[in-house]
PDB file of C-alpha atoms in Angstrom:
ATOM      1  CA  UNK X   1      26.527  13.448  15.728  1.00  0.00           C
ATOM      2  CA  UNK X   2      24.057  10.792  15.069  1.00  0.00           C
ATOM      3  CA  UNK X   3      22.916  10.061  11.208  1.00  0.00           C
ATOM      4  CA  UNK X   4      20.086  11.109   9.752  1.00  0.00           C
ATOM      5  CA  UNK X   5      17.679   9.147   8.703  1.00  0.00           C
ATOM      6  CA  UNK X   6      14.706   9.628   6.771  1.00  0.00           C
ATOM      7  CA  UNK X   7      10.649   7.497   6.902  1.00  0.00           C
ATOM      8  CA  UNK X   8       8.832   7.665   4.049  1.00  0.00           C
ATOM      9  CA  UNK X   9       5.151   6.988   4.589  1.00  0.00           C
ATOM     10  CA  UNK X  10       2.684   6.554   2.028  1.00  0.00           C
ATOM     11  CA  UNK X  11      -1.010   6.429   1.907  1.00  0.00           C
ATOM     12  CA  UNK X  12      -3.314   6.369  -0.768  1.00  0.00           C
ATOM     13  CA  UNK X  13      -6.079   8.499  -2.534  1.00  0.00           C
ATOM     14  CA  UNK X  14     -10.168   7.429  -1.796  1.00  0.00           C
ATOM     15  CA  UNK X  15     -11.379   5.043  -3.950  1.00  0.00           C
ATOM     16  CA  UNK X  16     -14.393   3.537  -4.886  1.00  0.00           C
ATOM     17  CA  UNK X  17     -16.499   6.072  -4.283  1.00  0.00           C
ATOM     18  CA  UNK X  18     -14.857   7.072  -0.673  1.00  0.00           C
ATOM     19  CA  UNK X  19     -14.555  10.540   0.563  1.00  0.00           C
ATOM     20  CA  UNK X  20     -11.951   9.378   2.589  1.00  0.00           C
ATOM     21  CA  UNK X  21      -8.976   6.886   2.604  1.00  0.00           C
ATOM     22  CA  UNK X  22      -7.696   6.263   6.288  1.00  0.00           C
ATOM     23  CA  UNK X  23      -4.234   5.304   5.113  1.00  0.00           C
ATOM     24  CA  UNK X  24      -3.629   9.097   3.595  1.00  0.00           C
ATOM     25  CA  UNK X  25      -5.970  10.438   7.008  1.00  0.00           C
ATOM     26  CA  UNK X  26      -3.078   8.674   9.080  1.00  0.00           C
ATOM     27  CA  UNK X  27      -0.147   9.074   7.156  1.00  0.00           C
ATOM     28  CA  UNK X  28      -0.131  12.724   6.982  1.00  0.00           C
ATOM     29  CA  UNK X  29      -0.823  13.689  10.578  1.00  0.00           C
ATOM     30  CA  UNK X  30       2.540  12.017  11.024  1.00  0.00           C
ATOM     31  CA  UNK X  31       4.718  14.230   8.222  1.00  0.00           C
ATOM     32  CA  UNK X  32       7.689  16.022  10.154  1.00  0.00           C
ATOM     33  CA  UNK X  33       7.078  13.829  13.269  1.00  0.00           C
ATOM     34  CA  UNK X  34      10.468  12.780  15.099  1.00  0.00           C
ATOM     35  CA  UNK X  35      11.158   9.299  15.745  1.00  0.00           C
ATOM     36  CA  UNK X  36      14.491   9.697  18.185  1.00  0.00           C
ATOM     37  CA  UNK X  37      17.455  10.698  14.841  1.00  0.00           C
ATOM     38  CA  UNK X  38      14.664   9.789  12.076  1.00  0.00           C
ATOM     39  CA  UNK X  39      11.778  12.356  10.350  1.00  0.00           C
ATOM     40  CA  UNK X  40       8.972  11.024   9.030  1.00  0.00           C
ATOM     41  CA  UNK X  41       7.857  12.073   5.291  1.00  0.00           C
ATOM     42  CA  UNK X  42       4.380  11.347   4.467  1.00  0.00           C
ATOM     43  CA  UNK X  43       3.894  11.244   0.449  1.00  0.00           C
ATOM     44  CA  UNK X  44      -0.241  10.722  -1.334  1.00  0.00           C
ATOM     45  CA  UNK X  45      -0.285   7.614  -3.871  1.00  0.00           C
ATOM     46  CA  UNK X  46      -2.732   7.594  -6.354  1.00  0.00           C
ATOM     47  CA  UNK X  47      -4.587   4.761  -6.423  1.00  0.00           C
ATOM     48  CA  UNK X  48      -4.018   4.060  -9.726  1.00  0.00           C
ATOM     49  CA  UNK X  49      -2.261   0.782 -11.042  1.00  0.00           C
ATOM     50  CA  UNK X  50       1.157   1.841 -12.700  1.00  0.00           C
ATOM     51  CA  UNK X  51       0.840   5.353 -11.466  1.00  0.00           C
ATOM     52  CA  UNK X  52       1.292   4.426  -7.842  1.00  0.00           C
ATOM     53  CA  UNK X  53       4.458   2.874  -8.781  1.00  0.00           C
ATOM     54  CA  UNK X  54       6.023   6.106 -10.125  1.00  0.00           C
ATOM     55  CA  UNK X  55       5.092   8.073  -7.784  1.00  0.00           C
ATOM     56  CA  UNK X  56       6.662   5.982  -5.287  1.00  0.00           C
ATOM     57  CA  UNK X  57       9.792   5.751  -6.891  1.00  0.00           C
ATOM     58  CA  UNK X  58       9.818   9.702  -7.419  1.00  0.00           C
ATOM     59  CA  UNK X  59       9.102   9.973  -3.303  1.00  0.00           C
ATOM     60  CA  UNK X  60      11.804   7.522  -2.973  1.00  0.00           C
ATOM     61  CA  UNK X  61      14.287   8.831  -5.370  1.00  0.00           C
ATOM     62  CA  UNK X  62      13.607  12.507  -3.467  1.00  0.00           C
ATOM     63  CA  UNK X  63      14.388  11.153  -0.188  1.00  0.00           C
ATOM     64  CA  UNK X  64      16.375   8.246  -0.007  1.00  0.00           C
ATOM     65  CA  UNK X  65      14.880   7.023   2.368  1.00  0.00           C
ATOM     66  CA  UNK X  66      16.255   3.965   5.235  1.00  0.00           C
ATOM     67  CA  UNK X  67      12.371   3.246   5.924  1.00  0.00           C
ATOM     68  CA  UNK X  68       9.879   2.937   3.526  1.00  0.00           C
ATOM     69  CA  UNK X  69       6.231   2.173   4.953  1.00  0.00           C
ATOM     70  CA  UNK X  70       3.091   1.772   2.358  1.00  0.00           C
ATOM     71  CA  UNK X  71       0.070   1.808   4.377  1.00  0.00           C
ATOM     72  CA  UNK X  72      -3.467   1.166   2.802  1.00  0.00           C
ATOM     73  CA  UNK X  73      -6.747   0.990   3.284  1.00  0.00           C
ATOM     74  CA  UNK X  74      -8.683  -2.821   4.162  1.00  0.00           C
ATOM     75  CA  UNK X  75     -12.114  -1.764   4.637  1.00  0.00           C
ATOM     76  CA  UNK X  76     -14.056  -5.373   6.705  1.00  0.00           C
ATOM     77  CA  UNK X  77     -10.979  -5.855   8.967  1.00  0.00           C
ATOM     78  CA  UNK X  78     -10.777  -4.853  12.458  1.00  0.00           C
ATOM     79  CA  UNK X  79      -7.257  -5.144  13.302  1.00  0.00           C
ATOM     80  CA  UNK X  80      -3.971  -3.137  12.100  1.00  0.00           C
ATOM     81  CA  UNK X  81      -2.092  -5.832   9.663  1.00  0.00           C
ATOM     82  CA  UNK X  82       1.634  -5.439   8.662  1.00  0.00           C
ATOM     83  CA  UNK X  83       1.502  -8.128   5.252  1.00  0.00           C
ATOM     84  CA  UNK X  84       3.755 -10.328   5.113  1.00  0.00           C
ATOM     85  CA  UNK X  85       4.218 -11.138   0.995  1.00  0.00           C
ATOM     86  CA  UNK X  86       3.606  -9.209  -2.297  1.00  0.00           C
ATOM     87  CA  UNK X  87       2.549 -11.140  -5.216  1.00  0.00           C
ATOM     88  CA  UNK X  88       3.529 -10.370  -8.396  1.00  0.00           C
ATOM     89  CA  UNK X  89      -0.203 -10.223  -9.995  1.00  0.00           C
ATOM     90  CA  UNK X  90      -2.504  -7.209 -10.440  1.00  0.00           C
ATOM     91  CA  UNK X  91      -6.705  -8.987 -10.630  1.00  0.00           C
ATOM     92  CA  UNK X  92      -8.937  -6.027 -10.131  1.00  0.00           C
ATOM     93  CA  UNK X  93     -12.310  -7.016  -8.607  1.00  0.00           C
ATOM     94  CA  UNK X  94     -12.978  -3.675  -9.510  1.00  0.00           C
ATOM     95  CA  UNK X  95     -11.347  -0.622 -11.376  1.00  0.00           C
ATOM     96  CA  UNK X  96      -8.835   1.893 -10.084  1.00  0.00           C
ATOM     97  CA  UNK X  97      -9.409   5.713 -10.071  1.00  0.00           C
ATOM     98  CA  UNK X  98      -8.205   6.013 -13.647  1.00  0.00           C
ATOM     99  CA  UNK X  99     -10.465   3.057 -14.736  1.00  0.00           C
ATOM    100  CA  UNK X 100      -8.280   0.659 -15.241  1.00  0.00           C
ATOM    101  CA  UNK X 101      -9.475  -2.869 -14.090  1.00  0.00           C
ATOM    102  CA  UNK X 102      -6.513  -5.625 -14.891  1.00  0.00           C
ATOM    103  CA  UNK X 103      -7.279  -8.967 -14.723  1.00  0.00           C
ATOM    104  CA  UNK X 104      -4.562 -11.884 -13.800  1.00  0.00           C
ATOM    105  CA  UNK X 105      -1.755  -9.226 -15.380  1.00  0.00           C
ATOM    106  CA  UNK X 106       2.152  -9.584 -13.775  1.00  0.00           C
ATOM    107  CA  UNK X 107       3.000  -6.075 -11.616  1.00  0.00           C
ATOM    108  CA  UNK X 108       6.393  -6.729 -13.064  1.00  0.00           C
ATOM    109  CA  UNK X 109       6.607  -8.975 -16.183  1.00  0.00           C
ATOM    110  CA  UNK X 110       9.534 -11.803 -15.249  1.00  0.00           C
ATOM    111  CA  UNK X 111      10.202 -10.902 -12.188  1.00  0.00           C
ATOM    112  CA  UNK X 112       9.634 -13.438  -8.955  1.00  0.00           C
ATOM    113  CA  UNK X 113       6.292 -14.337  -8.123  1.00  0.00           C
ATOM    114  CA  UNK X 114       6.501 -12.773  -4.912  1.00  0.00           C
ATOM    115  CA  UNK X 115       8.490 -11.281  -2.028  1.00  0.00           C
ATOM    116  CA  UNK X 116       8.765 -11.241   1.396  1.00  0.00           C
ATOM    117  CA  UNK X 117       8.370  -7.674   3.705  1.00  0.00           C
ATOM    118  CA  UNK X 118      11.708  -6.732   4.781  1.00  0.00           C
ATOM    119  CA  UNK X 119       9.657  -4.986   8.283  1.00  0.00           C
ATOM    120  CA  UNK X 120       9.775  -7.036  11.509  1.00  0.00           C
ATOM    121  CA  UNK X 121       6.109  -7.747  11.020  1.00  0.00           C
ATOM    122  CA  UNK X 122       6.275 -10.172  14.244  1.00  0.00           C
ATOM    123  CA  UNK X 123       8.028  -7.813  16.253  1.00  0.00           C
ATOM    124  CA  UNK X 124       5.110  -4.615  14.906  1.00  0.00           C
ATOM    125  CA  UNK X 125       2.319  -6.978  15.819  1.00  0.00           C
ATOM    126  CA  UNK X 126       3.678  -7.689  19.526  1.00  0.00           C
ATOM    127  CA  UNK X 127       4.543  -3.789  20.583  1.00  0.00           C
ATOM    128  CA  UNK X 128       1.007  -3.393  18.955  1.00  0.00           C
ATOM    129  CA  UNK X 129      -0.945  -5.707  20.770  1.00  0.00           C
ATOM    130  CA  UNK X 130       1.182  -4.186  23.944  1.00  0.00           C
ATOM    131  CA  UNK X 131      -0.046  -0.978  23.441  1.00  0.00           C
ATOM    132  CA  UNK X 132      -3.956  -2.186  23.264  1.00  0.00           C
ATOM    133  CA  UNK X 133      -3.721  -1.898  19.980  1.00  0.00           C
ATOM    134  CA  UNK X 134      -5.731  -5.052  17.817  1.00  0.00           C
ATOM    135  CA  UNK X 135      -3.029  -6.367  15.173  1.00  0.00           C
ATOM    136  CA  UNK X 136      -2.545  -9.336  13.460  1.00  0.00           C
ATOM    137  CA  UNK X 137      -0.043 -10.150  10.494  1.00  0.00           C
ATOM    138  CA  UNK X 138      -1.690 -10.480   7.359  1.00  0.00           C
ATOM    139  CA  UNK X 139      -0.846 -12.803   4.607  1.00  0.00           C
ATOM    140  CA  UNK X 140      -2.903 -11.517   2.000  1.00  0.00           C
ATOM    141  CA  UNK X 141      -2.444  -7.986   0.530  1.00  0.00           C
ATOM    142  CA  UNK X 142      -4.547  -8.826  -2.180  1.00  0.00           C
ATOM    143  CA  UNK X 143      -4.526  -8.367  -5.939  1.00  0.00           C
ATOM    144  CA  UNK X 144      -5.587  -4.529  -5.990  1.00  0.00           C
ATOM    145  CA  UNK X 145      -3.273  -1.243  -5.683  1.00  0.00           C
ATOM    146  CA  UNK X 146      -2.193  -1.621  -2.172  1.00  0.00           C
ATOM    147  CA  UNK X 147      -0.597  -5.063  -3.175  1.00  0.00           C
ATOM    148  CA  UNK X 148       0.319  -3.266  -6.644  1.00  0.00           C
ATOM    149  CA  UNK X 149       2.471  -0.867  -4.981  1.00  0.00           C
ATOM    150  CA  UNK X 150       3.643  -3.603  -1.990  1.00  0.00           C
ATOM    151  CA  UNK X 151       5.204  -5.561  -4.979  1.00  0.00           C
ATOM    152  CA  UNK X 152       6.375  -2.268  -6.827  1.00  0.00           C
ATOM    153  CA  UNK X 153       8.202  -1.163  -3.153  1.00  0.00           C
ATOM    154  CA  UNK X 154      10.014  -4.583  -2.700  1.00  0.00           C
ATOM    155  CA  UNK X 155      10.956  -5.103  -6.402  1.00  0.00           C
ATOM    156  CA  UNK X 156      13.122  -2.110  -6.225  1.00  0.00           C
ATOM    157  CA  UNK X 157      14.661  -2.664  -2.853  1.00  0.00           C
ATOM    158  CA  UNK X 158      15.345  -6.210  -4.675  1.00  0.00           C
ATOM    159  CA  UNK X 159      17.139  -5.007  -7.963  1.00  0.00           C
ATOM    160  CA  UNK X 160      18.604  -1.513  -6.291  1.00  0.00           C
ATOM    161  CA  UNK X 161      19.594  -2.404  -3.137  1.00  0.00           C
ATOM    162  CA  UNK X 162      20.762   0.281  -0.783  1.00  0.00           C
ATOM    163  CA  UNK X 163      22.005   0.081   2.524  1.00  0.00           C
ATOM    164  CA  UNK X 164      19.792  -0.177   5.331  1.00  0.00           C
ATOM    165  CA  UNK X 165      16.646  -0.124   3.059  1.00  0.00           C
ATOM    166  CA  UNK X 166      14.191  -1.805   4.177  1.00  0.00           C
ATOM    167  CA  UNK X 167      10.098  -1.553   3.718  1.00  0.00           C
ATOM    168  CA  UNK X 168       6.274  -3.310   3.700  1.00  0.00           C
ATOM    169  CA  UNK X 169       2.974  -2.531   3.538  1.00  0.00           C
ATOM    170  CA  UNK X 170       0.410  -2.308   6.654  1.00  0.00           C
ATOM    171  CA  UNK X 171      -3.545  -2.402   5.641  1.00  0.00           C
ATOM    172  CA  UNK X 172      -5.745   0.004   8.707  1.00  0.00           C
ATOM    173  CA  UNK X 173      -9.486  -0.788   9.171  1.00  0.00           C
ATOM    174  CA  UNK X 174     -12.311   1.894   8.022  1.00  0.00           C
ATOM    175  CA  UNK X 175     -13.198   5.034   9.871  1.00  0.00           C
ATOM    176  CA  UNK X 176     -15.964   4.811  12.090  1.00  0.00           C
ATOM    177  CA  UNK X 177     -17.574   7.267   9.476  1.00  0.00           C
ATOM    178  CA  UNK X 178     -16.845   4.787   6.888  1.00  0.00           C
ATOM    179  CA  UNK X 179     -18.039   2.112   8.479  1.00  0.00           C
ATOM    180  CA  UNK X 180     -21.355   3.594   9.189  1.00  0.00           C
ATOM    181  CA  UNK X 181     -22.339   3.254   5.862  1.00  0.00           C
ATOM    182  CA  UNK X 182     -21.400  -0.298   5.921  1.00  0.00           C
ATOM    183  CA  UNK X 183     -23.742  -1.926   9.380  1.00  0.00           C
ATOM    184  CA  UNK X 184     -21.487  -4.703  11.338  1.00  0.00           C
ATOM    185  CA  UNK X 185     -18.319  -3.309   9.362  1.00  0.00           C
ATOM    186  CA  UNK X 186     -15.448  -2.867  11.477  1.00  0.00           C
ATOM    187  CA  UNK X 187     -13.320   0.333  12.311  1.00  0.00           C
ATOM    188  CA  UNK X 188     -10.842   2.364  14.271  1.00  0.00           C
ATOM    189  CA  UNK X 189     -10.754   5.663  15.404  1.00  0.00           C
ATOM    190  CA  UNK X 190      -8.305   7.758  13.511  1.00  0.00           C
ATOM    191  CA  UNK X 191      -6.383   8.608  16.803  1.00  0.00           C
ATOM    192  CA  UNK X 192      -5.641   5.017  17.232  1.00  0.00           C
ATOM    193  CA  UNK X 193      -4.495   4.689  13.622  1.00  0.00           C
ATOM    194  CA  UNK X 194      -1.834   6.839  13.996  1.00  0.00           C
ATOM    195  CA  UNK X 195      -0.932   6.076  17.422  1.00  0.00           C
ATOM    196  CA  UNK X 196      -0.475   2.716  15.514  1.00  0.00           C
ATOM    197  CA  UNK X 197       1.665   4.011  12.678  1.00  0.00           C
ATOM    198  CA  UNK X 198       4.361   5.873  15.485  1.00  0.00           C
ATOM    199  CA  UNK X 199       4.568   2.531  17.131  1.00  0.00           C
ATOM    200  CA  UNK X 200       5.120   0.693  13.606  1.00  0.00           C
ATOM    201  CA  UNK X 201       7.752   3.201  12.804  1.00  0.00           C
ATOM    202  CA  UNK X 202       9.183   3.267  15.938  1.00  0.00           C
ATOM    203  CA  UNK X 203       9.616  -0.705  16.307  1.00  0.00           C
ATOM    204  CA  UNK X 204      10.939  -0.863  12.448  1.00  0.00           C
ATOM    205  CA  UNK X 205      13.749   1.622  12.985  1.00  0.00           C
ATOM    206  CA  UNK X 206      14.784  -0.227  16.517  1.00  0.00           C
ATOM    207  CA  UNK X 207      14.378  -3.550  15.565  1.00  0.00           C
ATOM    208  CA  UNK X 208      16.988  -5.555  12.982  1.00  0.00           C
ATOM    209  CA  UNK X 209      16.216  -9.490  13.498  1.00  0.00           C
ATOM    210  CA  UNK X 210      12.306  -9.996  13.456  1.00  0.00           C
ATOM    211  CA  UNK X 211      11.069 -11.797  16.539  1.00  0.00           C
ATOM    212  CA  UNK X 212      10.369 -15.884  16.517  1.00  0.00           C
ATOM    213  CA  UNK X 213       6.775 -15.980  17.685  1.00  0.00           C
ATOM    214  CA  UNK X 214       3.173 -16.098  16.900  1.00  0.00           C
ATOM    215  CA  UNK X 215       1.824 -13.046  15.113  1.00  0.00           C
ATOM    216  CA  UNK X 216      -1.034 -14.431  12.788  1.00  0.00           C
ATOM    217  CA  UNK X 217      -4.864 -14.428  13.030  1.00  0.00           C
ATOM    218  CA  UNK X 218      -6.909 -17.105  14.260  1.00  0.00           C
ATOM    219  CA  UNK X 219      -8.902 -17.793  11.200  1.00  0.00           C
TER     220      UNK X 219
END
């Protein structure tokens, strides 16, 4: 009998006066889904620096998870982008639901200035693009909570390493209804999202060794 293994996907709260945030929109039509021997666990993050953190580590320390995908909101792009790094800085260009707005403050005092996604961004990006789907890897996750968490995510598969565990962070465009309120902004349909996030999944838990080819944006 094959082993189970469990996804945890995470998507955040609205912010900034949303009604919406894609990432949760996408994440939980996708809880219970069946990728081959793995289920899929979607799990709401505050958006909330600190808080986001915890709550990730509770999801994580629930499920023990072999997957662990943080997707997030990039409102202004047009393209599904797996990040590549996490820096260890939180710079708020503006404040978090809680009101907290840090500026040039460490996610994790003395701990590296960055890491690398342990997801075969390359490899996401090319089954992506196969599927008519725009993607591009990103390497920029910013300074806000998405990054926050990104950096929170890879610290701990750094210091408690597990077998098997890996994770990243993908940013999704706007909603069309979103973007309305925002003329010559970007979006993607919701269906196409989580098409998206079933192929992301699907090419994580199949591939090990990242592919060795362009994957970047043009600009």
């Amino acid at each position: 009998m094959a082993q189970r293994t469990d996804v945890l996907l995470t998507g955040f709260d609205p912010f900034e006066r949303e009604a919406l945030n894609p990432s949760w929109e996408a994440v939980r039509a996708l809880d219970g889904w069946q990728c081959g021997h793995a289920t899929v666990h979607a799990r709401r993050m505050p958006c909330v620096f600190g808080q986001a953190i915890e709550a990730l580590a509770g999801a994580m320390d629930e499920l023990q998870p072999r997957l662990v995908l943080c997707i997030g909101q990039a409102g202004g792009r047009a393209e599904i982008t797996p990040e590549r790094v996490a820096i260890n800085i939180d710079d708020g260009r503006i404040a978090d639901n809680a009101g907290r707005q840090p500026i040039d403050m460490p996610v994790v005092p003395g701990a590296p200035a960055a890491y690398f996604s342990t997801l075969p961004i390359k490899a996401m990006v090319r089954d992506l693009r196969a599927a008519g789907i725009p993607a591009s890897v990103s390497n920029t996750a910013g300074t806000f909570v998405c990054n926050h968490l990104f950096y929170g995510l890879m610290h701990r598969i750094a210091t408690h390493p597990a077998a098997g565990l890996r994770g990243g962070l993908i940013h999704i465009p706007y909603l069309p209804e979103q973007a309305a309120r925002f003329p010559g902004a970007p979006s993607m349909s919701l269906a196409t999202m989580v098409e998206a996030l079933r192929i992301a999944v699907a090419t994580a838990l199949a591939v090990e060794k990242d592919v060795a080819e362009t994957g970047g944006q043009l600009h």
